[in-house]
Coordinates of C-alpha atoms in Angstrom, one line a residue:
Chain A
X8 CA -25.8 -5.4 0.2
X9 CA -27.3 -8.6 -0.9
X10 CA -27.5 -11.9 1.0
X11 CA -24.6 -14.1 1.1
X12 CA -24.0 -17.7 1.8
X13 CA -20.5 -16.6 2.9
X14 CA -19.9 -14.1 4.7
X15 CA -18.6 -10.8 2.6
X16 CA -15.0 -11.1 4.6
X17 CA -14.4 -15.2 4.0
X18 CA -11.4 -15.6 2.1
X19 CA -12.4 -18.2 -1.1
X20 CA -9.2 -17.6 -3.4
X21 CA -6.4 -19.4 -1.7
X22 CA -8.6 -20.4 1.8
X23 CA -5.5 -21.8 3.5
X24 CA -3.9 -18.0 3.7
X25 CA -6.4 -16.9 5.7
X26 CA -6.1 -15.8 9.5
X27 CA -8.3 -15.5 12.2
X28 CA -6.0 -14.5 14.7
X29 CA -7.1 -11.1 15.9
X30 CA -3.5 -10.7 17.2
X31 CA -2.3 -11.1 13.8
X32 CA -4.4 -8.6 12.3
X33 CA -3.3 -6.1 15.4
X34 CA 0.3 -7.1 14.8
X35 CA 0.3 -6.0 11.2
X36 CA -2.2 -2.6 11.6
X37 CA -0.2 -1.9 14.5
X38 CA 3.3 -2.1 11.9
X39 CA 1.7 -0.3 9.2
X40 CA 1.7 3.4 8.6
X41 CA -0.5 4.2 5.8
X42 CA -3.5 2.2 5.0
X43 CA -5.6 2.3 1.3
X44 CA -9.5 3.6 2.0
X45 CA -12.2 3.5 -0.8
X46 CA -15.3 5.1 -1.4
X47 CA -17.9 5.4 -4.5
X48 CA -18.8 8.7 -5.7
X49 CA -21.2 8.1 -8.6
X50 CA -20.8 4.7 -9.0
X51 CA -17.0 5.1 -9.3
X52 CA -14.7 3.5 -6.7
X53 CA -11.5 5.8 -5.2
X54 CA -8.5 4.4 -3.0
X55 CA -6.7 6.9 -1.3
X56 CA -3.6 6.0 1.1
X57 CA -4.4 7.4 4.7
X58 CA -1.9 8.0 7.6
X59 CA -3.2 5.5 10.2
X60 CA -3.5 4.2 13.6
X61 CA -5.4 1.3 15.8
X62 CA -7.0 2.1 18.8
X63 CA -7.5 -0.9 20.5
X64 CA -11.1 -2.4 18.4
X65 CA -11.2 0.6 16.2
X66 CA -8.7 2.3 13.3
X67 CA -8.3 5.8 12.9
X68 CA -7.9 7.4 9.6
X69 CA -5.9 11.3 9.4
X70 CA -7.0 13.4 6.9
X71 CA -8.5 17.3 5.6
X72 CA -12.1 18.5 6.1
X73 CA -11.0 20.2 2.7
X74 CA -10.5 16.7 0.9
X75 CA -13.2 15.8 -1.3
X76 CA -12.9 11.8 -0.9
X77 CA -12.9 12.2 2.7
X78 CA -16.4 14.0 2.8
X79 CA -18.4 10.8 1.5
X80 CA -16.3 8.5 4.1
X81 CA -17.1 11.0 7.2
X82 CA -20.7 10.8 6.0
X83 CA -20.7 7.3 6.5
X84 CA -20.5 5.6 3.0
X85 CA -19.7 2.4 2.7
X86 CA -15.8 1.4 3.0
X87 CA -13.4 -1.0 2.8
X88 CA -9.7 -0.4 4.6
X89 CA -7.1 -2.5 2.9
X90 CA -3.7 -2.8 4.8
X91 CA -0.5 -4.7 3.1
X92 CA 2.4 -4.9 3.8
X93 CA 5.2 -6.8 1.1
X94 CA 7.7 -9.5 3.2
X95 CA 9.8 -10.5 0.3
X96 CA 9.4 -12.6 -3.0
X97 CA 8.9 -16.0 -3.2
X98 CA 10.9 -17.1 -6.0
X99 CA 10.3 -20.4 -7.6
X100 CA 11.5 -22.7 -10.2
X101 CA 8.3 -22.4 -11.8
X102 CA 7.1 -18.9 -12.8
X103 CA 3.4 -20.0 -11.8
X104 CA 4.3 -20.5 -8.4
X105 CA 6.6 -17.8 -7.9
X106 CA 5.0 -15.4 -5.3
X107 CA 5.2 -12.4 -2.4
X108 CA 5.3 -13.1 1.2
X109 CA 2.8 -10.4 2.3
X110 CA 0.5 -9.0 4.8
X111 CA -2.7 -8.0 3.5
X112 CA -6.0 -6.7 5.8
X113 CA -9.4 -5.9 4.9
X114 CA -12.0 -4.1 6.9
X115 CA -15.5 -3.4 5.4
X116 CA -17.4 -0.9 7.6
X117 CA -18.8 2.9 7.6
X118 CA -16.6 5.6 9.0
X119 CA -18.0 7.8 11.9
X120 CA -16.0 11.2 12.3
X121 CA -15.0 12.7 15.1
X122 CA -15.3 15.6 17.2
X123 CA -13.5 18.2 19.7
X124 CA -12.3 16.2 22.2
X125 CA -13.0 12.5 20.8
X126 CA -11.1 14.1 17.7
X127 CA -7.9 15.9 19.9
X128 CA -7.3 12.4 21.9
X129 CA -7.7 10.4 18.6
X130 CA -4.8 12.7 17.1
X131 CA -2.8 11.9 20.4
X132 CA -3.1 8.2 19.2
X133 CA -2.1 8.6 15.8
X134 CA 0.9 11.3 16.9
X135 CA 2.1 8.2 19.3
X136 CA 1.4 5.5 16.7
X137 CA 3.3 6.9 13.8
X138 CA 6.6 8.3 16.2
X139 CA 6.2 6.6 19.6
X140 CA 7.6 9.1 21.8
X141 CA 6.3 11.7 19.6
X142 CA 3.5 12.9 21.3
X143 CA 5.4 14.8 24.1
X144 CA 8.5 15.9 22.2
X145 CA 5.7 18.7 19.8
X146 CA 3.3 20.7 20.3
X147 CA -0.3 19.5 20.0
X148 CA -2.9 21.0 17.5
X149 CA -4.4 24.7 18.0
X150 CA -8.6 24.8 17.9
X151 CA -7.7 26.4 14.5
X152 CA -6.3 23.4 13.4
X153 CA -8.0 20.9 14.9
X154 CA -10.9 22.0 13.3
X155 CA -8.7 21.7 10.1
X156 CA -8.4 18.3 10.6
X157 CA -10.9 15.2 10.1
X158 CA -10.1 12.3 11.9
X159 CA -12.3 8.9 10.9
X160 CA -12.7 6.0 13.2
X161 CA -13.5 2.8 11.4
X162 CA -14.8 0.1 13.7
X163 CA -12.4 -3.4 13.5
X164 CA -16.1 -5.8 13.1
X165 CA -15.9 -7.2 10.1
X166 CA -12.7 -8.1 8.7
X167 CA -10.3 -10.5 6.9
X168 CA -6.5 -10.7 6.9
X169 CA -4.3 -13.1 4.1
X170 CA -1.1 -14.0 5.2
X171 CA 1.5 -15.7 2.9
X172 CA 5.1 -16.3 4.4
X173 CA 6.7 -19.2 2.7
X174 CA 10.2 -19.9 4.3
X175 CA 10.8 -21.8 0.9
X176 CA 9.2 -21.6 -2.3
X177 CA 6.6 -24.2 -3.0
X178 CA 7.5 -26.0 -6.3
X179 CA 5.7 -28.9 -7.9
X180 CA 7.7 -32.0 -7.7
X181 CA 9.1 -32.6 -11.2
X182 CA 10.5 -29.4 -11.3
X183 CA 12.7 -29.4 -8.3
X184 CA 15.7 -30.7 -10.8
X185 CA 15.2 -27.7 -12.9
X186 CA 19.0 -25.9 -12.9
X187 CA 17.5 -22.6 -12.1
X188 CA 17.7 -21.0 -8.0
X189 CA 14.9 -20.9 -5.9
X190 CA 14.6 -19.7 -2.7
X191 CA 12.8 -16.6 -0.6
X192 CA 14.1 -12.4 -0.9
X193 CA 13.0 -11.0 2.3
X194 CA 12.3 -7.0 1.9
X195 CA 12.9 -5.0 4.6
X196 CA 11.2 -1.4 6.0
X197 CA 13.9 0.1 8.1
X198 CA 13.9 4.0 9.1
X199 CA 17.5 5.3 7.6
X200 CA 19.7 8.4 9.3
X201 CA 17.4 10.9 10.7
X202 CA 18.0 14.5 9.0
X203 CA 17.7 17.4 11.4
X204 CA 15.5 20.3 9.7
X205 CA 18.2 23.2 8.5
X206 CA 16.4 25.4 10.5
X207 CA 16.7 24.1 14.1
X208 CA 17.5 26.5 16.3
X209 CA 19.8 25.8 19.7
X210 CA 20.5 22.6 18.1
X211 CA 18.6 20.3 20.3
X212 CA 20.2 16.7 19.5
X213 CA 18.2 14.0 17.9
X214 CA 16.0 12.4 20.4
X215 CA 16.2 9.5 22.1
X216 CA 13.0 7.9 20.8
X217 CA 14.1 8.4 17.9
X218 CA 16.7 5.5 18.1
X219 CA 14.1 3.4 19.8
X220 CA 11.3 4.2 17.1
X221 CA 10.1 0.3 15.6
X222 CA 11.9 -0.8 12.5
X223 CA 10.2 -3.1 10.0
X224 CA 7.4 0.1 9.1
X225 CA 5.9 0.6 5.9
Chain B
X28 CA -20.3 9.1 -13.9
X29 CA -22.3 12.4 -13.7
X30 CA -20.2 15.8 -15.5
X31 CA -17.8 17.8 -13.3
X32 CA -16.4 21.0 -13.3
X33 CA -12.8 19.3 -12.9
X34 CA -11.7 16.4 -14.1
X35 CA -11.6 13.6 -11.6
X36 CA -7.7 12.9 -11.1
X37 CA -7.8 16.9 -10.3
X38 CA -6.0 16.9 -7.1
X39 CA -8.0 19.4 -4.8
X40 CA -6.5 18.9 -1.6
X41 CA -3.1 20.4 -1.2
X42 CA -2.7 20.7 -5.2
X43 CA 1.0 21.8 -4.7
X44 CA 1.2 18.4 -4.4
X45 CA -0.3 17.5 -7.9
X46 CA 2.9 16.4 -9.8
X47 CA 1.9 16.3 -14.7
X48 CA 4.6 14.9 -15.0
X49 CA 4.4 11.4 -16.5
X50 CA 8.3 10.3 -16.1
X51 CA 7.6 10.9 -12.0
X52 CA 4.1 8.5 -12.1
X53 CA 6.1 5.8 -14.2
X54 CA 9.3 6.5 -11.5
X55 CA 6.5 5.7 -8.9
X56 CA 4.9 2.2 -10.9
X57 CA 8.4 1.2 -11.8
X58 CA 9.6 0.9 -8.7
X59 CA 6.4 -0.7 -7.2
X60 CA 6.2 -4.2 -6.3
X61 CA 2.1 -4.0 -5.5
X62 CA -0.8 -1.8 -6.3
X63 CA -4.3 -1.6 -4.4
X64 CA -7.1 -2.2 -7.0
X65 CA -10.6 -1.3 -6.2
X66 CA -14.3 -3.1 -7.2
X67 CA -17.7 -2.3 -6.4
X68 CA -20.0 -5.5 -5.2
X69 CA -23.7 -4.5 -4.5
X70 CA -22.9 -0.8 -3.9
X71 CA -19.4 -1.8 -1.7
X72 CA -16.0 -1.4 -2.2
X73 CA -13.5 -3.7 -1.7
X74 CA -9.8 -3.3 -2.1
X75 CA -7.2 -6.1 -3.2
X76 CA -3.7 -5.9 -3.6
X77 CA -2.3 -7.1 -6.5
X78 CA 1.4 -7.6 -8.0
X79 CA 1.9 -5.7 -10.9
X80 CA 4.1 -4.1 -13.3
X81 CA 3.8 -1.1 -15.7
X82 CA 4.4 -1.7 -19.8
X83 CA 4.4 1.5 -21.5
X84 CA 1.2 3.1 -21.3
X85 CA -0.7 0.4 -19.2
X86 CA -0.6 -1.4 -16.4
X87 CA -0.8 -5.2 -15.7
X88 CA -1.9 -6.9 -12.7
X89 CA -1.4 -10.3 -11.8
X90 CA -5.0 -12.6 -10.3
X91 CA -6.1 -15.8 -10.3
X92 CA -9.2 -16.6 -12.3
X93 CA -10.9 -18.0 -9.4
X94 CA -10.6 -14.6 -7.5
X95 CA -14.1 -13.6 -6.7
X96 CA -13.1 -9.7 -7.3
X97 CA -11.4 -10.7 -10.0
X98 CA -14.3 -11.5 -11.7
X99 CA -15.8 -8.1 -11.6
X100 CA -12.4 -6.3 -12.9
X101 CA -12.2 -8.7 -15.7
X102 CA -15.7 -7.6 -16.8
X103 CA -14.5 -3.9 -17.2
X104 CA -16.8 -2.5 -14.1
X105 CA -15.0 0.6 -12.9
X106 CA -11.8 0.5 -11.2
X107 CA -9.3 2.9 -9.5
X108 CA -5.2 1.4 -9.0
X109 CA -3.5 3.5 -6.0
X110 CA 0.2 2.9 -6.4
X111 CA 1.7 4.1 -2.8
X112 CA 5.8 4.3 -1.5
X113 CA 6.1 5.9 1.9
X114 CA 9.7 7.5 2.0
X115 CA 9.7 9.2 5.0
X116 CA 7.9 10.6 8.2
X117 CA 8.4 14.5 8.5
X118 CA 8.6 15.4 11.9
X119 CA 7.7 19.2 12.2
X120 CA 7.7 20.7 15.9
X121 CA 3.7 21.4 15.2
X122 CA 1.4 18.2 14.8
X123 CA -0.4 19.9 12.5
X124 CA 2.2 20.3 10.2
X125 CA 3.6 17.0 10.6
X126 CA 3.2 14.4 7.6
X127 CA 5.1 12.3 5.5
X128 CA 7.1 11.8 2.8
X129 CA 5.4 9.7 -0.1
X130 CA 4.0 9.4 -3.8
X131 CA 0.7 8.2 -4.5
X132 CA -0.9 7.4 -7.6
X133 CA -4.5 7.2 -8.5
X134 CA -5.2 5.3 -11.9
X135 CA -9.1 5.5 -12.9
X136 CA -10.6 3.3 -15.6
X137 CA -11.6 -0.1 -16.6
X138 CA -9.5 -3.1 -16.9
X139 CA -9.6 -6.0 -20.0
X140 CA -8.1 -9.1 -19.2
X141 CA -5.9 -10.7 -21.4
X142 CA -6.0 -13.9 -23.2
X143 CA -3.6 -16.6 -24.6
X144 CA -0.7 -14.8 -26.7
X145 CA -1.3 -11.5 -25.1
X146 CA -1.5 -12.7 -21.2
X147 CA 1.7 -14.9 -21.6
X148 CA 3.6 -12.1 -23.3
X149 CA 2.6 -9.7 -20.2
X150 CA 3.0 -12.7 -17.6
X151 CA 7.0 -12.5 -19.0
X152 CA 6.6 -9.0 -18.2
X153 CA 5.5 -8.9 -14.7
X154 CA 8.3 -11.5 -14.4
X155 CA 10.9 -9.0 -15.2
X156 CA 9.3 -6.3 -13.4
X157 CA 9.1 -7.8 -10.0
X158 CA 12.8 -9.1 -9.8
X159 CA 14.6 -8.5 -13.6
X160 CA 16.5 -11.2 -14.7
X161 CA 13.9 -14.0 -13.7
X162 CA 12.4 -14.8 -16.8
X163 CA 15.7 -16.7 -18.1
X164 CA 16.1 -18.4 -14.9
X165 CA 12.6 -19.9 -14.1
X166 CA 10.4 -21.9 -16.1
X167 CA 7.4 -20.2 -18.0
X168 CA 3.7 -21.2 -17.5
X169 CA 2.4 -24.8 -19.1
X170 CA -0.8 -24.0 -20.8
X171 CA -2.7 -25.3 -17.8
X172 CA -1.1 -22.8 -15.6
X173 CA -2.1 -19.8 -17.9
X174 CA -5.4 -20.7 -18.2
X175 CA -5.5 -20.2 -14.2
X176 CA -4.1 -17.1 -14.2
X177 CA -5.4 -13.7 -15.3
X178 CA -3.5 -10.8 -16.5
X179 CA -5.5 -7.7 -16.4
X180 CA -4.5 -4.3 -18.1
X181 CA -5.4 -1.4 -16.9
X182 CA -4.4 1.6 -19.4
X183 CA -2.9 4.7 -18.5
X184 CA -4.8 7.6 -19.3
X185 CA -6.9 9.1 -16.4
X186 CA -4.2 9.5 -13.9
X187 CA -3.0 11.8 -11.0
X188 CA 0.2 11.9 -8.8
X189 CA 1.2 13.7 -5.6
X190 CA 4.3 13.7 -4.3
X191 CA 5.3 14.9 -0.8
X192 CA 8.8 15.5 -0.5
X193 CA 9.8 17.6 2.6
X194 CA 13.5 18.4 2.6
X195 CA 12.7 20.3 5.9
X196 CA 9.7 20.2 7.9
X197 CA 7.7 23.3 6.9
X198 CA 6.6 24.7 10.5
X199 CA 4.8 27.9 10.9
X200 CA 7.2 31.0 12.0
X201 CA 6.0 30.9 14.8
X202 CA 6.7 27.6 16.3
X203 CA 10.9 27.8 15.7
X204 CA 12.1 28.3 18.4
X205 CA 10.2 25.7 20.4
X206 CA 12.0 23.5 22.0
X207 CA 11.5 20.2 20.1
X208 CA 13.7 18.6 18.0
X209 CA 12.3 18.7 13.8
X210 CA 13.7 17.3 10.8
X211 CA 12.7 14.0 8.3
X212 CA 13.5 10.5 8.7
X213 CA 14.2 8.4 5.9
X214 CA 11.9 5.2 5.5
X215 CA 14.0 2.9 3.1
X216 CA 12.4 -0.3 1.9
X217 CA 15.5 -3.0 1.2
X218 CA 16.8 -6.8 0.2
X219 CA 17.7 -9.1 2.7
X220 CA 19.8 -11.4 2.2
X221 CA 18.7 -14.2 -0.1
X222 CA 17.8 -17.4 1.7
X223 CA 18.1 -20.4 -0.8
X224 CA 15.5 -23.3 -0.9
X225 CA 16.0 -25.9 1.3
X226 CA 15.0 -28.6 -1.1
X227 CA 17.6 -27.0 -3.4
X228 CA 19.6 -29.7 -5.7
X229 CA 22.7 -29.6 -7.2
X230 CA 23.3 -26.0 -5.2
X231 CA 23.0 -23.4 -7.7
X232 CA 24.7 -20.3 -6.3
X233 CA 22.9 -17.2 -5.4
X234 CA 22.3 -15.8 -9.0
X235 CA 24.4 -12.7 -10.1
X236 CA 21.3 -10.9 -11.4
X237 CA 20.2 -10.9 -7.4
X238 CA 22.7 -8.7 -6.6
X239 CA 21.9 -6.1 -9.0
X240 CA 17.9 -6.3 -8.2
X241 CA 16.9 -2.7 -7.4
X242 CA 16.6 -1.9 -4.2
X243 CA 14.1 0.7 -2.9
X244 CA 11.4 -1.6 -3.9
X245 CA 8.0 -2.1 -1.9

């Protein structure tokens, strides 16, 4: 990686979007159930969605020892971890300034993968993460299958986060008389009716947690 | 990009998931509001979201031209779009064979950007693609607008989709009759309820077209 004047993670393309808020980036990792990884295999970038969880300064990453992509990120090639997550549309009287409201985080960094024990408590994390209440309502992973499973830990170091949430669109001045509506379509991530699996046997009832489970995922 | 045995979009992991069929990956970009697109800089990836829409057999994403990674995707290096929609958590009584619900597609190749004509045809596309009905109630782009936005099209012809789509949970024979509940919960991305512009003249109603916006978008 070559010098930089700025550092790699400093927001130039629309400067006033960016945060520096580490609660803000927490907030949003912390909502967001599948991130987009990259890695270059012969020169040739691949994004892959990953089930995810933070840890307090780290992220962890769920995957397959049998996936190909995942290989070159546990050996520690160079990464970046992009997290968004879509808030509505901006919609403007002007095309040009019509937008999203979004979320969007980026975290450059090499993976480390993890093992036995590091690896059983990390899946604990990312059980509890995805279904809070989760972890103690299954049954945890066999050796067999935890050594199925590759979990990646990404340290939170060097990162970036945009965040655009007009509450009204931002039109330029001599078109606010144009006859055409403007305002802000929020989009919404909300879990619908759970379906019990048509094999469940003595019929235990949907679980509490289950009503208490966030909304607003994605 | 060294030979391979396979071609690259072969899905290795889980190929059950592996879905040829083109309607399903056009279901997927259809529906899509953003798209992760991927660049190498001095050896590293990075990641950007990016609005886009699919016409036909390509795919255009919305940039500014000031957009540092822009840059590098306008100049054709090598770039992979992963279109994700989570639909779901599946909750199995195992960890192991917990997951989700989701499609994912990968898109290799290298973009072009588009110029004059070309980009304000596909600017009128992305328009209609990210809430349909726009284009006849906004104002299009002055020239000085277009010449600060780039298009780029990204063609679709090295592609791959997988699709998990769990009607049940699939836990092993052995695990039924533990005592946890197991089934799938829904994760539905939705409209909220429009909120005009507060610097709104004249008081344009909500638009009819808003109503009749797809929903399931994300």
């Amino acid at each position: 990686v070559s010098p930089r004047e700025l550092p790699r993670t400093q927001v130039r393309r629309l400067p006033e979007k960016q945060v520096e808020d580490r609660a803000a980036l927490d907030a949003l990792l912390d909502q967001a159930l599948v991130g987009h990884l990259a890695v270059v295999t012969d020169g040739w970038p691949y994004v892959v969605p990953v089930g995810m969880a933070r840890d307090g300064d780290r992220v962890l990453c769920h995957g397959s020892t049998g996936a190909r992509l995942f290989r070159g990120l546990a050996a520690g090639e160079p990464t970046c971890l992009t997290v968004t997550i879509v808030d509505g549309l901006v919609l403007a009287r002007s095309q040009f300034e019509s937008s999203m409201n979004y979320r969007s985080a980026m975290i450059l960094g090499r993976c480390t993968e993890l093992e036995f024990r590091a690896k059983a408590a990390a899946l604990a994390v990312l059980t509890e993460h995805l279904m809070p209440g989760r972890g103690a309502d299954s049954r945890g992973p066999s050796k067999k299958e935890l050594a199925q499973t590759s979990v990646l830990e990404l340290p939170i170091e060097e990162w970036s986060l945009k965040v655009s949430a007009h509450a009204d669109p931002d039109d330029q001045d001599e078109d606010l008389d144009l006859p055409y509506w403007a305002g802000v379509l929020p989009l919404h991530h909300v879990w619908g009716e759970p379906r019990p699996s048509s094999d469940l046997r003595g019929g235990p009832p949907v679980p509490d947690y289950v009503a208490t489970w966030p909304t607003g995922r994605t």
